[in-house]
PDB file of C-alpha atoms in Angstrom:
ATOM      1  CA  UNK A   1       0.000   0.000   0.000  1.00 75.00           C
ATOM      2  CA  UNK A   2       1.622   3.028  -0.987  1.00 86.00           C
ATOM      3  CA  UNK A   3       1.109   6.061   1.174  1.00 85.00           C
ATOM      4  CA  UNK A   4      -0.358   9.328  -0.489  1.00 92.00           C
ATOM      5  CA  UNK A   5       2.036  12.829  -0.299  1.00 93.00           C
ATOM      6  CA  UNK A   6      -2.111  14.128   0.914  1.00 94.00           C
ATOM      7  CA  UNK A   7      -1.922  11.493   3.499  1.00 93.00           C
ATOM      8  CA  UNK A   8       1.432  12.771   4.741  1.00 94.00           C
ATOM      9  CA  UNK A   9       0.666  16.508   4.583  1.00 96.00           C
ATOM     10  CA  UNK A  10      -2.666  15.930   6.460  1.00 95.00           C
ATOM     11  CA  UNK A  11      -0.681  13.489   9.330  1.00 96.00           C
ATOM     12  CA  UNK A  12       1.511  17.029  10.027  1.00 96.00           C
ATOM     13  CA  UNK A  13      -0.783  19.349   9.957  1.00 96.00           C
ATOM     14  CA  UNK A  14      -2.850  17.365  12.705  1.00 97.00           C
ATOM     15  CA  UNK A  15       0.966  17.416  14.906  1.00 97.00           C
ATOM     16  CA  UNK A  16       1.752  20.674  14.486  1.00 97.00           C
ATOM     17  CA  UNK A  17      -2.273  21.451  15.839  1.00 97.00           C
ATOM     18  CA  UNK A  18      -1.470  19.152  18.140  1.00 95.00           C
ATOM     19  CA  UNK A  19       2.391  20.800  19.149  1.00 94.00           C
ATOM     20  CA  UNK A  20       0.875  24.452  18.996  1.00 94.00           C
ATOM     21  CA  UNK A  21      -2.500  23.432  21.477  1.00 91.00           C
ATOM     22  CA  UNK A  22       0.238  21.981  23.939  1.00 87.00           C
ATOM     23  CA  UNK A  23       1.776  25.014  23.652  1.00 89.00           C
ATOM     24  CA  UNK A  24      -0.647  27.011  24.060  1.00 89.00           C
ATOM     25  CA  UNK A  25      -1.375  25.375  27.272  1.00 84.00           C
ATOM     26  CA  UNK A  26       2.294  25.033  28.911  1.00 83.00           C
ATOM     27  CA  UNK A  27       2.159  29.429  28.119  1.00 87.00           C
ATOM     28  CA  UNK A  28      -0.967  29.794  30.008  1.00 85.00           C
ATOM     29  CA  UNK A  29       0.620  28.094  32.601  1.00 80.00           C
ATOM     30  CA  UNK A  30      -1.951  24.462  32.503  1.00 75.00           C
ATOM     31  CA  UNK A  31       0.394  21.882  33.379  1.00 73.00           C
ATOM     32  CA  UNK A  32      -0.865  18.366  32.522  1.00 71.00           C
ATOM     33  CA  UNK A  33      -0.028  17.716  35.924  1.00 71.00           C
ATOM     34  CA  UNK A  34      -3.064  19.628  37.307  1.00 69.00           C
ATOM     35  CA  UNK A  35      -5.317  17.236  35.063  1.00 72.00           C
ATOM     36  CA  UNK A  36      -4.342  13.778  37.114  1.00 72.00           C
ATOM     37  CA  UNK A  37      -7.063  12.800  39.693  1.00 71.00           C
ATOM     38  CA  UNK A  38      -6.235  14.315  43.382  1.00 74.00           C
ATOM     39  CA  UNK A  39      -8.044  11.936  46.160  1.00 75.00           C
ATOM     40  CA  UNK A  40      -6.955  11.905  49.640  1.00 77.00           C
ATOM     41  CA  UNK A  41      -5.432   8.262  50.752  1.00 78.00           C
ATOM     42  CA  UNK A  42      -6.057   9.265  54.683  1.00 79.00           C
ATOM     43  CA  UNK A  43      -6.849  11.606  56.801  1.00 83.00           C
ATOM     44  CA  UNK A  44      -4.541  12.960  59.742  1.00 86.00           C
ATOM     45  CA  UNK A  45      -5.151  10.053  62.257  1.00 89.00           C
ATOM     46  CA  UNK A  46      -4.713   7.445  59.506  1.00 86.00           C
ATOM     47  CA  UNK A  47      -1.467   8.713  58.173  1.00 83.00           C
ATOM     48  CA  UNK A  48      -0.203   9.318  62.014  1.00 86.00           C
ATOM     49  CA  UNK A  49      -1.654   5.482  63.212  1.00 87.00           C
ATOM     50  CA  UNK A  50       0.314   4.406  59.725  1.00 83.00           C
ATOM     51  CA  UNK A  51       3.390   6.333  60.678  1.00 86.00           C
ATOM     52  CA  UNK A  52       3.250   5.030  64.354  1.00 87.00           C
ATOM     53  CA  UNK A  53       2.532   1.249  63.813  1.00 80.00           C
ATOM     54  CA  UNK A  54       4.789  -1.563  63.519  1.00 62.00           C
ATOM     55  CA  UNK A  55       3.462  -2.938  60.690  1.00 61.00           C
ATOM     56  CA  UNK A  56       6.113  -0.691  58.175  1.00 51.00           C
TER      57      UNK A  56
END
């Protein structure tokens, strides 16, 4: 299957939308970071009881 110049022009024009939106983002100071779920493993006693046992 031979692979069409169209094809190949279309492939980069879709990265570099893809390079200047991530970009874009990293200016406006998004980091990709911000995007990963944040849920809290324990509260204070837990994490001090966790800390404190023998278990570790």
């Amino acid at each position: 299957m031979a692979v069409k110049i169209t094809d190949i022009w279309e492939a980069w024009n879709q990265y570099q939308k893809f390079v200047e939106y991530v970009a874009t983002q990293i200016a406006g100071d998004h980091r990709f970071i911000n995007d990963l779920m944040q849920d809290t493993i324990a509260d204070e006693d837990e994490l001090h009881k966790a800390v404190s046992s023998n278990d570790n």
